[in-house]
Amino acid sequence: MWKGLSASGNNWMSVSANHNSAEESQPQPAHFPVLRQHPTGVFQYIVNYTWTFIRGFWPILAGAAVSDNIRAYGEWIGLAVLAIACLSALLQYWKFTYQVTEEALVIRRGVLERERITIAFERIQVVNLEQSIWQRAFGVMSIKVDTAGTSGAEVEIAALKVQHAKALKSILSSGGAKVLRDQENEVSEPVSDSTQLIAISWSRLFKVGLTQNHLRSALIALGSVVALAEPLEGILTNWLSDVPMYTWLLLKFLWVLLIPFFTIGVVVIGMLVSLIGAVLRYYKLQVSVQAEGLELSGGLLKKFEFKIPLHKVQMLEGSSGVLQRLIGFETFRIHQARAQSEAAQGGVSMAIPGLEWDHAERINAILFPPVSGEAEEIRPHKMLLIRMLIFRSALILPLLVWGYGWMQIVGGIWGVWLSMAAIKQYHAVQLTVYEEQLCMRTGWLRKKHIRTELRKAQRVVLTESWLMRRRSLAHARIYTAAGPVAVRYIPKKTATKLRDISLYKAEATNRPWM
Amino acid sequence: MSLFSNTSLRIDALPSLVEEEFEGLPLRYRTLRMAVYSIVMLLVFAALGVLMWFEWQEVNSFRWGVWLAFGAAIALGVMWALEEVKGFPLRGVVVREHDLSYRSGFFKRETVTVPFNRVQHSEIAQGPLSRAFNVCTLKLYTAGHSGANLRVPGMDVERAKRLRQQLDERVSQS
C-alpha cells in the first residue's frame, strides 16, 4: 500500500520505432488477452477532438468568421481540422489496448509517448458506465474508472460492447474477488443478493422536477436565450421592425402591466426547464445494494450505471430546498475519494433525488455504522455571526453611501434580508458528534447535512487567528478523502477534543477506509 | 468488522496533543528565513527608492500615492518581521506513535495532523537555498484531493530521512 504510490503505477515507456517488439518484451502471461475497444470508439475520439479544438480555439474561430478572407477558405479549414481529428482518432484507437489480469486492469495507450497504466482492482474507487444516445444505436458503452490517486488518474475506455462493459464493471468493482473466466458467459445477470432500495416512478420523477430550484433553471434558460440571440440578431431586428409603431408607444406607458405576465412566464419557463432536466437526468433511476456495493442506474438520453463499494463511500450529503421540504423530499449525494476536487472536471458524484425520510435513514444505515453512543452537539460562537454581519454590511455599504434614492431603498431592504438570513444561517450551523459518526448541518432556506464516519479522517487541521486566540476559539477541519467537514469558531477545548477523538478513531482501526 | 469492541470510551482518557510537546525547527532554518526576509525587503525598498527618485525628478515633491506605497511597504515589513520573530518559536513538529503534527503561524496559527496509516506517499524536497542550509521540506500526501496534505518546511535532513524510514517500516508491518 505504501509502495503503490498513487493508485496507478504509471510506467512511462517511450518506444521509438517498433512498438510491437517492445510490447512483446514485457512479461505478459498469454492467457490474459490483450483487447481493443469497439470500433465505434473512433467516432467518440473524433467527437472529442473536434470539441476540444472548438473549445480551445473559439476566439480565433470567431475572429475568422468575421474576416472575409478566411471565410472564403472556411470549408477547407474545416475539412483539414476534421481530417486531422479523424487521423489522430484512428491512431489513438489503434494504440489503445486494455488487458484484464488477475488483479489489475492494464491499459496501454498513447501514440508518440507510450503509456502503460496498471490499476489494481482494490484501488478502484468508482466504476461508471455511460451510454449516450448514439452509442445506444451501436450497442456500446463507455466505462470510466476513478482511482483517486494523487496524479489524477482517471481512465476511460471509450467504447465497449454492452455485455463486455457490464462484465468488466462487475470484475472491476468486485475488488478482484472473482476472476473473469469468459466474458461472454457473464452477461449482465443481476446478482441474486441484490436488494432494490429505490426506484423512481413517474409521479415521483414529476414531483422531483417540480421541486428543483426554478430560479436557477430560469436563469440558465435566460442565459442560453441571450447566448442564442447574439447570432440571430439580424433575424430578430428584422422581425421586430415588422411590429407596428403604436405597439412601442403603448409599451412605453403600459410596461407596468406586463410585469406580472413576465414573472409568470419566467416561473413557467423555469419549471419547464427543471422538469425536463429532472426527466433527462433521473429517468428510471434505480438504487440497489449488493454485496459488493451500491449501484445506481438511470438516465434518459445519456444512460449511466454507477457502482461504488460500500466502504469506499466517504461522505453522504443530503440537501433540501424549501419546495422539497414541503413534500418531504431530500436529495442525497454520495461522495467518494476522487482525484479532482471539483465534480465539474469529469469527477463522478451521484445524486439521488426525491428521497423520503425513511429512505434516507435506510441509505445512511447501509453506508455507515449505526448511530450509537451519546450525541454531543457543537455550535459555533457568536463571533461567526458577527463576522457574517460585518462582511454583508460591507457589501451593502457602498450602495447606501453613494447610491441614489431608490438604490438606497433597495440596498436597505436587501441589507435587512441579508442580516436576517445571516442570523438564520448562524443558528442552523450545528455539528453533532456520535460515537462513530459526524453530522454537520448548515443552511436555512436550502438545508444541507453532511454525514461521515470519524474513522475516515485522514487529516485534521485546527486554525486560530490572533483575534480568536484571545477568546480561545478555533476552526476545526476534518478532511476525508472526499473533502473536509469544517466547523468554524468553536471553543478551542471542543476543537482539540474533536481532533483527539477523530485521530483516535482513525488510528485505532485497521479496517479499509477507501 | 472485528468481534472485539470496546464501547465505553471516555473522551478525557484519549491521548491528547499537548502544545508543550512541539519540537522546534533547527536554528539554521531561522537564518534562512531571515535571509529571505532581508533580500525581499531590500528589493521592495530599492524599487520604492527608484519610484521616489523619479517622482522627485518630475514634480519636486511626493504625491500621496507614493506615501501610500511607502506606508504599505513599512507595514508589510513590520508585520512580516513580527511573524518571523514571534512565529518562529511556535513552528514545530510532534511525532507521536501514530501521527505527525505540524504547527505554524503567529497571526494565524495552524496545527495540521496526519495519521500515519492514512499516508499514501511521502516526499523530501530540497531546493538550492535549503541545500546550502542543510534543511529540507517533508511532504506527506494522503488520498483524494491533489497537493501535499502536510508540508513541514525547514526540517533537518537527517531527521526527515529517519522519520521517513520509520514511516516505511510502520507501513510494511501493517
PDB file of N, CA, C and O in Angstrom, chain A residues 36-86:
ATOM      1  N   ARG A  36      -8.919  -4.772 -27.640  1.00  0.00           N
ATOM      2  CA  ARG A  36      -9.105  -3.431 -28.176  1.00  0.00           C
ATOM      3  C   ARG A  36     -10.551  -3.028 -27.982  1.00  0.00           C
ATOM      4  O   ARG A  36     -11.422  -3.851 -27.759  1.00  0.00           O
ATOM      5  N   GLN A  37     -10.791  -1.735 -28.132  1.00  0.00           N
ATOM      6  CA  GLN A  37     -12.161  -1.251 -27.973  1.00  0.00           C
ATOM      7  C   GLN A  37     -12.996  -1.599 -29.187  1.00  0.00           C
ATOM      8  O   GLN A  37     -12.500  -2.030 -30.208  1.00  0.00           O
ATOM      9  N   HIS A  38     -14.274  -1.368 -29.058  1.00  0.00           N
ATOM     10  CA  HIS A  38     -15.182  -1.490 -30.184  1.00  0.00           C
ATOM     11  C   HIS A  38     -14.849  -0.386 -31.186  1.00  0.00           C
ATOM     12  O   HIS A  38     -14.518   0.722 -30.781  1.00  0.00           O
ATOM     13  N   PRO A  39     -14.919  -0.685 -32.493  1.00  0.00           N
ATOM     14  CA  PRO A  39     -14.524   0.325 -33.496  1.00  0.00           C
ATOM     15  C   PRO A  39     -15.245   1.664 -33.371  1.00  0.00           C
ATOM     16  O   PRO A  39     -14.707   2.689 -33.797  1.00  0.00           O
ATOM     17  N   THR A  40     -16.436   1.691 -32.779  1.00  0.00           N
ATOM     18  CA  THR A  40     -17.129   2.979 -32.672  1.00  0.00           C
ATOM     19  C   THR A  40     -16.388   3.939 -31.755  1.00  0.00           C
ATOM     20  O   THR A  40     -16.713   5.119 -31.729  1.00  0.00           O
ATOM     21  N   GLY A  41     -15.405   3.417 -31.029  1.00  0.00           N
ATOM     22  CA  GLY A  41     -14.580   4.292 -30.212  1.00  0.00           C
ATOM     23  C   GLY A  41     -13.947   5.396 -31.040  1.00  0.00           C
ATOM     24  O   GLY A  41     -13.714   6.498 -30.556  1.00  0.00           O
ATOM     25  N   VAL A  42     -13.681   5.079 -32.316  1.00  0.00           N
ATOM     26  CA  VAL A  42     -13.091   6.084 -33.211  1.00  0.00           C
ATOM     27  C   VAL A  42     -13.995   7.308 -33.302  1.00  0.00           C
ATOM     28  O   VAL A  42     -13.533   8.438 -33.200  1.00  0.00           O
ATOM     29  N   PHE A  43     -15.309   7.069 -33.465  1.00  0.00           N
ATOM     30  CA  PHE A  43     -16.258   8.185 -33.534  1.00  0.00           C
ATOM     31  C   PHE A  43     -16.171   9.033 -32.279  1.00  0.00           C
ATOM     32  O   PHE A  43     -16.114  10.249 -32.337  1.00  0.00           O
ATOM     33  N   GLN A  44     -16.152   8.314 -31.150  1.00  0.00           N
ATOM     34  CA  GLN A  44     -16.078   9.006 -29.862  1.00  0.00           C
ATOM     35  C   GLN A  44     -14.868   9.924 -29.823  1.00  0.00           C
ATOM     36  O   GLN A  44     -14.954  11.088 -29.448  1.00  0.00           O
ATOM     37  N   TYR A  45     -13.729   9.387 -30.278  1.00  0.00           N
ATOM     38  CA  TYR A  45     -12.499  10.182 -30.268  1.00  0.00           C
ATOM     39  C   TYR A  45     -12.616  11.372 -31.203  1.00  0.00           C
ATOM     40  O   TYR A  45     -12.152  12.462 -30.893  1.00  0.00           O
ATOM     41  N   ILE A  46     -13.230  11.150 -32.403  1.00  0.00           N
ATOM     42  CA  ILE A  46     -13.367  12.259 -33.359  1.00  0.00           C
ATOM     43  C   ILE A  46     -14.191  13.370 -32.725  1.00  0.00           C
ATOM     44  O   ILE A  46     -13.814  14.549 -32.763  1.00  0.00           O
ATOM     45  N   VAL A  47     -15.314  12.986 -32.103  1.00  0.00           N
ATOM     46  CA  VAL A  47     -16.161  13.988 -31.451  1.00  0.00           C
ATOM     47  C   VAL A  47     -15.365  14.723 -30.379  1.00  0.00           C
ATOM     48  O   VAL A  47     -15.374  15.948 -30.294  1.00  0.00           O
ATOM     49  N   ASN A  48     -14.634  13.947 -29.574  1.00  0.00           N
ATOM     50  CA  ASN A  48     -13.843  14.563 -28.501  1.00  0.00           C
ATOM     51  C   ASN A  48     -12.835  15.563 -29.060  1.00  0.00           C
ATOM     52  O   ASN A  48     -12.715  16.674 -28.559  1.00  0.00           O
ATOM     53  N   TYR A  49     -12.116  15.137 -30.097  1.00  0.00           N
ATOM     54  CA  TYR A  49     -11.082  16.005 -30.667  1.00  0.00           C
ATOM     55  C   TYR A  49     -11.686  17.286 -31.206  1.00  0.00           C
ATOM     56  O   TYR A  49     -11.173  18.378 -30.960  1.00  0.00           O
ATOM     57  N   THR A  50     -12.772  17.143 -31.973  1.00  0.00           N
ATOM     58  CA  THR A  50     -13.389  18.333 -32.565  1.00  0.00           C
ATOM     59  C   THR A  50     -13.834  19.278 -31.465  1.00  0.00           C
ATOM     60  O   THR A  50     -13.641  20.493 -31.540  1.00  0.00           O
ATOM     61  N   TRP A  51     -14.418  18.692 -30.438  1.00  0.00           N
ATOM     62  CA  TRP A  51     -14.925  19.502 -29.330  1.00  0.00           C
ATOM     63  C   TRP A  51     -13.794  20.252 -28.631  1.00  0.00           C
ATOM     64  O   TRP A  51     -13.877  21.445 -28.376  1.00  0.00           O
ATOM     65  N   THR A  52     -12.691  19.526 -28.343  1.00  0.00           N
ATOM     66  CA  THR A  52     -11.570  20.201 -27.685  1.00  0.00           C
ATOM     67  C   THR A  52     -11.009  21.291 -28.585  1.00  0.00           C
ATOM     68  O   THR A  52     -10.616  22.355 -28.113  1.00  0.00           O
ATOM     69  N   PHE A  53     -10.981  21.013 -29.903  1.00  0.00           N
ATOM     70  CA  PHE A  53     -10.461  22.014 -30.835  1.00  0.00           C
ATOM     71  C   PHE A  53     -11.323  23.275 -30.776  1.00  0.00           C
ATOM     72  O   PHE A  53     -10.819  24.384 -30.644  1.00  0.00           O
ATOM     73  N   ILE A  54     -12.634  23.077 -30.838  1.00  0.00           N
ATOM     74  CA  ILE A  54     -13.527  24.236 -30.824  1.00  0.00           C
ATOM     75  C   ILE A  54     -13.386  25.000 -29.516  1.00  0.00           C
ATOM     76  O   ILE A  54     -13.305  26.224 -29.485  1.00  0.00           O
ATOM     77  N   ARG A  55     -13.319  24.231 -28.413  1.00  0.00           N
ATOM     78  CA  ARG A  55     -13.223  24.915 -27.121  1.00  0.00           C
ATOM     79  C   ARG A  55     -11.914  25.659 -26.965  1.00  0.00           C
ATOM     80  O   ARG A  55     -11.840  26.739 -26.427  1.00  0.00           O
ATOM     81  N   GLY A  56     -10.826  25.047 -27.506  1.00  0.00           N
ATOM     82  CA  GLY A  56      -9.527  25.665 -27.331  1.00  0.00           C
ATOM     83  C   GLY A  56      -9.314  26.873 -28.227  1.00  0.00           C
ATOM     84  O   GLY A  56      -8.620  27.806 -27.860  1.00  0.00           O
ATOM     85  N   PHE A  57      -9.926  26.843 -29.425  1.00  0.00           N
ATOM     86  CA  PHE A  57      -9.622  27.898 -30.404  1.00  0.00           C
ATOM     87  C   PHE A  57     -10.808  28.788 -30.712  1.00  0.00           C
ATOM     88  O   PHE A  57     -10.818  29.459 -31.717  1.00  0.00           O
ATOM     89  N   TRP A  58     -11.822  28.803 -29.856  1.00  0.00           N
ATOM     90  CA  TRP A  58     -13.029  29.527 -30.262  1.00  0.00           C
ATOM     91  C   TRP A  58     -12.819  31.022 -30.472  1.00  0.00           C
ATOM     92  O   TRP A  58     -13.441  31.593 -31.362  1.00  0.00           O
ATOM     93  N   PRO A  59     -11.911  31.702 -29.728  1.00  0.00           N
ATOM     94  CA  PRO A  59     -11.733  33.131 -30.049  1.00  0.00           C
ATOM     95  C   PRO A  59     -11.198  33.318 -31.467  1.00  0.00           C
ATOM     96  O   PRO A  59     -11.652  34.197 -32.204  1.00  0.00           O
ATOM     97  N   ILE A  60     -10.248  32.444 -31.862  1.00  0.00           N
ATOM     98  CA  ILE A  60      -9.688  32.526 -33.205  1.00  0.00           C
ATOM     99  C   ILE A  60     -10.769  32.212 -34.239  1.00  0.00           C
ATOM    100  O   ILE A  60     -10.901  32.880 -35.264  1.00  0.00           O
ATOM    101  N   LEU A  61     -11.565  31.179 -33.922  1.00  0.00           N
ATOM    102  CA  LEU A  61     -12.631  30.798 -34.850  1.00  0.00           C
ATOM    103  C   LEU A  61     -13.612  31.945 -35.039  1.00  0.00           C
ATOM    104  O   LEU A  61     -14.023  32.246 -36.161  1.00  0.00           O
ATOM    105  N   ALA A  62     -13.963  32.585 -33.922  1.00  0.00           N
ATOM    106  CA  ALA A  62     -14.916  33.691 -34.007  1.00  0.00           C
ATOM    107  C   ALA A  62     -14.322  34.826 -34.828  1.00  0.00           C
ATOM    108  O   ALA A  62     -15.000  35.414 -35.692  1.00  0.00           O
ATOM    109  N   GLY A  63     -13.015  35.100 -34.626  1.00  0.00           N
ATOM    110  CA  GLY A  63     -12.352  36.135 -35.408  1.00  0.00           C
ATOM    111  C   GLY A  63     -12.348  35.783 -36.881  1.00  0.00           C
ATOM    112  O   GLY A  63     -12.610  36.631 -37.743  1.00  0.00           O
ATOM    113  N   ALA A  64     -12.083  34.516 -37.154  1.00  0.00           N
ATOM    114  CA  ALA A  64     -12.006  34.072 -38.544  1.00  0.00           C
ATOM    115  C   ALA A  64     -13.357  34.202 -39.238  1.00  0.00           C
ATOM    116  O   ALA A  64     -13.446  34.541 -40.421  1.00  0.00           O
ATOM    117  N   ALA A  65     -14.423  33.945 -38.480  1.00  0.00           N
ATOM    118  CA  ALA A  65     -15.748  34.014 -39.073  1.00  0.00           C
ATOM    119  C   ALA A  65     -16.063  35.435 -39.537  1.00  0.00           C
ATOM    120  O   ALA A  65     -16.802  35.635 -40.502  1.00  0.00           O
ATOM    121  N   VAL A  66     -15.484  36.418 -38.865  1.00  0.00           N
ATOM    122  CA  VAL A  66     -15.747  37.809 -39.239  1.00  0.00           C
ATOM    123  C   VAL A  66     -14.954  38.195 -40.492  1.00  0.00           C
ATOM    124  O   VAL A  66     -15.461  38.848 -41.396  1.00  0.00           O
ATOM    125  N   SER A  67     -13.691  37.750 -40.518  1.00  0.00           N
ATOM    126  CA  SER A  67     -12.846  38.171 -41.642  1.00  0.00           C
ATOM    127  C   SER A  67     -13.243  37.435 -42.920  1.00  0.00           C
ATOM    128  O   SER A  67     -13.375  36.206 -42.937  1.00  0.00           O
ATOM    129  N   ASP A  68     -13.437  38.192 -44.017  1.00  0.00           N
ATOM    130  CA  ASP A  68     -13.917  37.604 -45.270  1.00  0.00           C
ATOM    131  C   ASP A  68     -12.883  36.699 -45.912  1.00  0.00           C
ATOM    132  O   ASP A  68     -13.205  35.680 -46.493  1.00  0.00           O
ATOM    133  N   ASN A  69     -11.606  37.113 -45.804  1.00  0.00           N
ATOM    134  CA  ASN A  69     -10.532  36.339 -46.431  1.00  0.00           C
ATOM    135  C   ASN A  69     -10.537  34.900 -45.965  1.00  0.00           C
ATOM    136  O   ASN A  69     -10.436  33.978 -46.768  1.00  0.00           O
ATOM    137  N   ILE A  70     -10.616  34.774 -44.646  1.00  0.00           N
ATOM    138  CA  ILE A  70     -10.530  33.427 -44.097  1.00  0.00           C
ATOM    139  C   ILE A  70     -11.820  32.669 -44.361  1.00  0.00           C
ATOM    140  O   ILE A  70     -11.810  31.473 -44.610  1.00  0.00           O
ATOM    141  N   ARG A  71     -12.920  33.402 -44.387  1.00  0.00           N
ATOM    142  CA  ARG A  71     -14.201  32.723 -44.579  1.00  0.00           C
ATOM    143  C   ARG A  71     -14.266  32.036 -45.936  1.00  0.00           C
ATOM    144  O   ARG A  71     -14.915  31.023 -46.105  1.00  0.00           O
ATOM    145  N   ALA A  72     -13.570  32.614 -46.897  1.00  0.00           N
ATOM    146  CA  ALA A  72     -13.575  32.035 -48.239  1.00  0.00           C
ATOM    147  C   ALA A  72     -12.994  30.624 -48.218  1.00  0.00           C
ATOM    148  O   ALA A  72     -13.422  29.759 -48.977  1.00  0.00           O
ATOM    149  N   TYR A  73     -12.014  30.413 -47.319  1.00  0.00           N
ATOM    150  CA  TYR A  73     -11.397  29.081 -47.241  1.00  0.00           C
ATOM    151  C   TYR A  73     -11.996  28.263 -46.110  1.00  0.00           C
ATOM    152  O   TYR A  73     -11.436  27.244 -45.733  1.00  0.00           O
ATOM    153  N   GLY A  74     -13.102  28.751 -45.568  1.00  0.00           N
ATOM    154  CA  GLY A  74     -13.687  28.129 -44.384  1.00  0.00           C
ATOM    155  C   GLY A  74     -13.867  26.627 -44.519  1.00  0.00           C
ATOM    156  O   GLY A  74     -13.491  25.866 -43.628  1.00  0.00           O
ATOM    157  N   GLU A  75     -14.398  26.193 -45.662  1.00  0.00           N
ATOM    158  CA  GLU A  75     -14.670  24.753 -45.832  1.00  0.00           C
ATOM    159  C   GLU A  75     -13.376  23.963 -45.776  1.00  0.00           C
ATOM    160  O   GLU A  75     -13.309  22.894 -45.190  1.00  0.00           O
ATOM    161  N   TRP A  76     -12.339  24.524 -46.431  1.00  0.00           N
ATOM    162  CA  TRP A  76     -11.067  23.805 -46.472  1.00  0.00           C
ATOM    163  C   TRP A  76     -10.477  23.666 -45.090  1.00  0.00           C
ATOM    164  O   TRP A  76      -9.986  22.595 -44.722  1.00  0.00           O
ATOM    165  N   ILE A  77     -10.542  24.768 -44.341  1.00  0.00           N
ATOM    166  CA  ILE A  77     -10.004  24.711 -42.986  1.00  0.00           C
ATOM    167  C   ILE A  77     -10.768  23.685 -42.157  1.00  0.00           C
ATOM    168  O   ILE A  77     -10.188  22.842 -41.462  1.00  0.00           O
ATOM    169  N   GLY A  78     -12.088  23.746 -42.284  1.00  0.00           N
ATOM    170  CA  GLY A  78     -12.927  22.797 -41.556  1.00  0.00           C
ATOM    171  C   GLY A  78     -12.577  21.367 -41.918  1.00  0.00           C
ATOM    172  O   GLY A  78     -12.422  20.501 -41.053  1.00  0.00           O
ATOM    173  N   LEU A  79     -12.408  21.116 -43.228  1.00  0.00           N
ATOM    174  CA  LEU A  79     -12.078  19.766 -43.685  1.00  0.00           C
ATOM    175  C   LEU A  79     -10.724  19.322 -43.144  1.00  0.00           C
ATOM    176  O   LEU A  79     -10.577  18.175 -42.698  1.00  0.00           O
ATOM    177  N   ALA A  80      -9.764  20.260 -43.154  1.00  0.00           N
ATOM    178  CA  ALA A  80      -8.431  19.910 -42.669  1.00  0.00           C
ATOM    179  C   ALA A  80      -8.492  19.520 -41.192  1.00  0.00           C
ATOM    180  O   ALA A  80      -7.923  18.507 -40.777  1.00  0.00           O
ATOM    181  N   VAL A  81      -9.221  20.332 -40.422  1.00  0.00           N
ATOM    182  CA  VAL A  81      -9.352  20.030 -38.991  1.00  0.00           C
ATOM    183  C   VAL A  81      -9.989  18.663 -38.801  1.00  0.00           C
ATOM    184  O   VAL A  81      -9.523  17.838 -38.004  1.00  0.00           O
ATOM    185  N   LEU A  82     -11.038  18.411 -39.569  1.00  0.00           N
ATOM    186  CA  LEU A  82     -11.745  17.141 -39.457  1.00  0.00           C
ATOM    187  C   LEU A  82     -10.810  15.984 -39.813  1.00  0.00           C
ATOM    188  O   LEU A  82     -10.791  14.943 -39.151  1.00  0.00           O
ATOM    189  N   ALA A  83     -10.011  16.205 -40.872  1.00  0.00           N
ATOM    190  CA  ALA A  83      -9.092  15.149 -41.314  1.00  0.00           C
ATOM    191  C   ALA A  83      -8.076  14.843 -40.218  1.00  0.00           C
ATOM    192  O   ALA A  83      -7.819  13.672 -39.916  1.00  0.00           O
ATOM    193  N   ILE A  84      -7.534  15.911 -39.629  1.00  0.00           N
ATOM    194  CA  ILE A  84      -6.557  15.704 -38.556  1.00  0.00           C
ATOM    195  C   ILE A  84      -7.210  14.972 -37.394  1.00  0.00           C
ATOM    196  O   ILE A  84      -6.655  14.019 -36.837  1.00  0.00           O
ATOM    197  N   ALA A  85      -8.434  15.404 -37.059  1.00  0.00           N
ATOM    198  CA  ALA A  85      -9.152  14.761 -35.957  1.00  0.00           C
ATOM    199  C   ALA A  85      -9.357  13.285 -36.252  1.00  0.00           C
ATOM    200  O   ALA A  85      -9.140  12.430 -35.392  1.00  0.00           O
ATOM    201  N   CYS A  86      -9.756  12.967 -37.488  1.00  0.00           N
ATOM    202  CA  CYS A  86     -10.003  11.565 -37.858  1.00  0.00           C
ATOM    203  C   CYS A  86      -8.718  10.754 -37.746  1.00  0.00           C
ATOM    204  O   CYS A  86      -8.704   9.661 -37.179  1.00  0.00           O
TER     205      CYS A  86
END
